[in-house]
Coordinates of C-alpha atoms in Angstrom, one line a residue:
M19 CA 31.5 125.5 140.5
A20 CA 34.6 126.2 138.3
R21 CA 37.7 127.5 139.9
S22 CA 40.0 130.2 138.6
T23 CA 43.5 131.4 139.5
L24 CA 44.8 134.9 140.0
T25 CA 48.5 135.8 140.0
K26 CA 50.1 138.9 141.6
R27 CA 53.7 139.8 140.8
I28 CA 55.9 142.0 142.9
E29 CA 59.6 142.7 143.3
F30 CA 61.8 143.0 146.4
S31 CA 65.5 143.0 147.2
A32 CA 67.5 141.1 149.8
S33 CA 71.0 139.8 150.4
H34 CA 72.3 136.6 151.8
R35 CA 75.0 134.0 151.8
Y36 CA 74.8 130.2 151.8
F37 CA 76.6 129.2 155.1
K38 CA 76.2 126.8 158.0
D39 CA 77.7 127.7 161.3
E40 CA 78.6 124.2 162.2
W41 CA 80.7 123.8 159.1
D42 CA 84.1 125.2 158.7
E43 CA 84.9 127.7 155.9
E44 CA 86.5 125.1 153.7
R45 CA 83.4 122.8 153.8
N46 CA 81.0 125.8 153.2
R47 CA 83.0 126.9 150.2
R48 CA 83.1 123.3 148.8
V49 CA 79.4 122.7 149.2
F50 CA 78.0 126.1 148.4
G51 CA 80.6 127.4 145.9
P52 CA 80.2 131.0 144.9
C53 CA 77.0 131.4 146.9
F54 CA 79.2 131.1 150.0
Q55 CA 80.1 134.8 149.4
E56 CA 77.7 137.5 150.5
H57 CA 75.6 138.8 147.6
G58 CA 72.2 140.3 146.9
H59 CA 69.3 139.8 144.5
N60 CA 66.4 141.7 143.1
Y61 CA 63.8 139.0 143.5
L62 CA 60.6 138.7 141.6
L63 CA 57.8 136.9 143.4
E64 CA 54.6 135.6 141.8
V65 CA 51.8 134.6 144.1
T66 CA 48.9 132.5 142.6
L67 CA 45.7 132.1 144.5
G68 CA 42.9 129.7 143.5
G69 CA 39.2 130.0 144.2
Q70 CA 35.7 130.6 142.9
V71 CA 34.8 133.8 141.2
D72 CA 32.3 135.8 143.4
P73 CA 29.1 136.3 141.3
V74 CA 28.7 139.8 142.8
T75 CA 32.2 141.2 142.5
G76 CA 33.5 139.1 139.6
M77 CA 36.7 138.5 141.5
I78 CA 38.4 135.8 143.5
I79 CA 39.8 138.4 145.9
N80 CA 39.8 142.1 145.9
L81 CA 42.9 143.1 143.8
Y82 CA 43.7 146.0 146.1
D83 CA 43.5 143.7 149.2
L84 CA 45.8 141.2 147.4
K85 CA 48.4 143.8 146.6
H86 CA 48.3 145.1 150.2
I87 CA 48.8 141.5 151.6
V88 CA 51.7 140.7 149.3
T89 CA 53.3 144.0 150.0
D90 CA 52.8 143.6 153.7
V91 CA 54.4 140.1 153.7
L92 CA 57.4 141.2 151.7
E93 CA 58.0 144.4 153.7
E94 CA 59.6 142.2 156.4
F95 CA 62.1 140.8 153.9
D96 CA 62.7 143.8 151.6
H97 CA 66.3 145.3 151.8
K98 CA 67.2 142.9 154.6
H99 CA 70.1 140.5 155.0
L100 CA 68.4 137.2 155.3
N101 CA 71.1 135.6 157.4
F102 CA 71.4 138.3 160.0
D103 CA 68.0 140.1 160.0
M104 CA 65.5 137.3 159.6
P105 CA 64.8 134.8 162.5
Y106 CA 63.5 132.2 160.0
F107 CA 67.1 131.6 158.8
E108 CA 68.8 131.0 162.2
R109 CA 68.8 127.3 161.3
L110 CA 67.8 127.3 157.7
V111 CA 70.2 128.2 154.9
P112 CA 68.6 131.1 153.0
T113 CA 68.6 129.5 149.7
T114 CA 66.0 130.4 147.1
E115 CA 64.1 127.2 147.9
N116 CA 64.0 127.9 151.6
L117 CA 63.1 131.5 151.1
A118 CA 60.2 130.4 148.9
L119 CA 59.1 128.0 151.5
V120 CA 59.2 130.6 154.3
L121 CA 57.1 133.0 152.1
W122 CA 54.6 130.1 151.4
R123 CA 54.1 129.7 155.1
K124 CA 53.7 133.4 155.6
F125 CA 50.9 133.6 153.1
R126 CA 49.3 130.4 154.5
E127 CA 49.1 132.1 157.9
R128 CA 46.8 134.8 156.5
P129 CA 43.1 133.9 156.0
E130 CA 42.8 135.8 152.8
T131 CA 45.7 134.0 151.1
R132 CA 45.3 130.6 152.8
D133 CA 44.0 129.1 149.5
I134 CA 47.3 129.7 147.8
E135 CA 47.9 127.5 144.7
S136 CA 51.6 128.2 144.0
I137 CA 54.4 130.7 144.3
R138 CA 57.3 131.3 142.0
L139 CA 60.4 133.1 143.3
C140 CA 62.8 134.3 140.7
E141 CA 66.4 135.0 141.9
G142 CA 67.1 136.6 138.5
E143 CA 66.4 136.0 134.8
N144 CA 68.2 132.6 134.8
L145 CA 67.1 130.9 138.0
W146 CA 63.7 130.4 139.7
V147 CA 61.9 128.1 142.1
E148 CA 58.2 127.1 142.2
L149 CA 56.2 125.6 145.0
S150 CA 52.7 124.2 144.7
Q151 CA 50.2 122.5 146.9
A152 CA 50.9 118.9 147.6
N153 CA 49.1 116.7 145.1
D154 CA 48.0 114.3 147.8
S155 CA 46.4 116.9 150.0
T156 CA 43.1 115.9 151.4
S157 CA 42.3 119.0 153.4
Q158 CA 43.0 122.7 153.6
D159 CA 45.4 122.0 156.5
N160 CA 47.6 119.7 154.6
T161 CA 48.8 121.8 151.6
E162 CA 52.5 122.5 152.3
P163 CA 54.6 121.5 149.3
T164 CA 56.5 118.3 149.6
E165 CA 58.9 119.2 146.8
A166 CA 60.1 122.2 144.8
R167 CA 60.8 122.8 141.1
L168 CA 64.0 124.6 140.3
T169 CA 64.5 126.0 136.8
R170 CA 67.9 127.0 135.4
R171 CA 68.1 129.0 132.1
Y172 CA 70.8 128.7 129.5
A173 CA 71.4 130.3 126.0
L174 CA 72.3 127.8 123.2
T175 CA 72.9 128.6 119.6
V176 CA 73.2 125.7 117.1
R177 CA 73.1 125.4 113.4
R178 CA 71.0 123.1 111.3
D179 CA 70.5 122.3 107.6
G180 CA 67.8 124.4 106.0
D181 CA 66.3 124.5 102.6
A182 CA 68.5 124.4 99.4
S183 CA 71.6 123.4 101.3
H184 CA 71.4 126.5 103.4
V185 CA 72.7 126.2 107.0
E186 CA 70.5 128.0 109.4
T187 CA 71.7 129.6 112.7
W188 CA 69.3 128.8 115.4
P189 CA 69.4 130.8 118.7
L190 CA 67.6 129.0 121.5
I191 CA 66.8 129.4 125.2
L192 CA 67.0 126.2 127.2
D193 CA 65.2 126.0 130.5
V194 CA 66.1 122.9 132.6
M195 CA 63.7 122.1 135.4
I196 CA 64.8 119.9 138.3
R197 CA 62.3 118.5 140.7
G198 CA 62.7 117.1 144.2
P199 CA 62.5 117.6 147.9
I200 CA 64.3 120.5 149.5
D201 CA 67.4 119.0 151.3
P202 CA 67.0 119.8 155.0
V203 CA 70.8 120.3 155.4
T204 CA 71.7 122.4 152.3
G205 CA 68.3 123.9 151.6
R206 CA 68.6 123.1 147.9
V207 CA 66.8 120.9 145.4
T208 CA 70.0 120.3 143.6
N209 CA 73.6 121.5 143.4
I210 CA 73.4 124.4 140.8
A211 CA 77.2 124.3 140.2
A212 CA 77.0 120.6 139.4
L213 CA 74.0 121.2 137.1
D214 CA 75.9 124.0 135.3
E215 CA 78.9 121.8 134.9
Q216 CA 76.9 119.0 133.4
V217 CA 75.0 121.2 131.0
Q218 CA 78.3 122.8 130.0
E219 CA 79.9 119.4 129.4
Q220 CA 77.0 117.5 127.9
I221 CA 75.4 120.3 125.8
L222 CA 77.1 123.7 125.5
N223 CA 80.7 122.4 124.9
N224 CA 79.5 119.9 122.3
L225 CA 76.6 121.5 120.5
A226 CA 77.0 125.3 120.7
G227 CA 77.8 126.7 117.2
T228 CA 77.8 123.2 115.6
N229 CA 75.6 121.9 112.8
V230 CA 73.6 119.4 114.7
S231 CA 72.1 118.0 111.5
Q232 CA 75.5 116.3 111.0
L233 CA 75.2 114.5 114.3
Q234 CA 74.6 110.7 114.3
E235 CA 71.6 111.4 116.6
F236 CA 69.9 113.1 113.7
A237 CA 70.9 110.7 110.9
D238 CA 67.4 109.5 110.4
Q239 CA 65.3 112.5 111.6
P240 CA 65.1 116.2 110.9
V241 CA 66.3 118.8 113.5
T242 CA 63.2 120.3 115.0
L243 CA 62.4 121.6 118.5
P244 CA 60.9 118.2 119.5
T245 CA 63.7 116.0 118.1
L246 CA 66.4 118.4 119.6
A247 CA 64.7 118.4 123.0
K248 CA 64.7 114.5 123.0
V249 CA 68.4 114.5 122.3
L250 CA 69.1 117.0 125.0
W251 CA 67.0 115.0 127.4
S252 CA 69.0 111.9 126.8
R253 CA 72.2 113.8 127.5
L254 CA 70.8 115.2 130.8
H255 CA 68.6 112.5 132.2
N256 CA 71.0 111.7 135.0
V257 CA 71.3 115.3 135.8
A258 CA 73.1 116.4 139.0
D259 CA 71.6 115.0 142.2
A260 CA 67.9 115.4 141.6
R261 CA 65.2 114.4 139.0
L262 CA 65.0 116.0 135.6
A263 CA 61.4 117.1 135.3
R264 CA 61.2 119.1 132.1
L265 CA 63.1 120.8 129.3
R266 CA 61.8 123.9 127.6
L267 CA 63.1 125.2 124.3
T268 CA 62.3 128.6 123.0
N269 CA 63.4 129.7 119.6
H270 CA 64.0 133.2 118.2
H271 CA 60.4 133.3 116.8
E272 CA 59.2 132.9 120.4
L273 CA 57.9 129.4 119.8
T274 CA 58.2 127.3 123.0
L275 CA 58.2 123.6 123.4
D276 CA 58.0 121.7 126.7
Y277 CA 59.5 118.2 126.8
S278 CA 59.5 115.4 129.4
E279 CA 59.7 111.7 129.7

């Protein structure tokens, strides 16, 4: 029987800081950068369940029940300081990745949401983490994610040659997805500050506001979303300290292209 998925979205707020008690302040600041300081977020959580559609109710799960379950799980975290109020983070750094993993385990504990397919935890408009069932799972008891996908969003405006020698301004949204295991020490998939620095150096400083049609990389090809994505990939393929999984480009006409190699 065919399976379907159902996603519930809900917001909550919490504060935290990236900090390890066994490290001195200088090391914490060096490793975690601005996240060392106490700060808060309005998180957006998306919980996706998979299952078969009940032929009687026409649902995977009763929507009212799902809302109640998600709300009940998040009530424990809402308006809390993750470092001080949550026992889950006595040894774990409360990164977005670790918070997503803790929430995943909380949903897996409940029989109604045990068949969870994925969750996405958005720390804001420009950063989110996704967890999914392990691809090599062979049983319902072996579905904890083995890695996480972290996406960082950037704004990029370039110019390109248009028709009749007209130079077109092209505002874009660039989503950079990094994939890898959650580091057991830092609680991160990658160093966000290092990622930001590389994107700034390799893309934003060099391409923003320039006519990319004049670049040598486009000497023999037009500037389109696919060709631009390929050039951006080549500049970022050794990104930070994790694996580049996907680039997504969205233009002002809301046309989206996903690119990976």
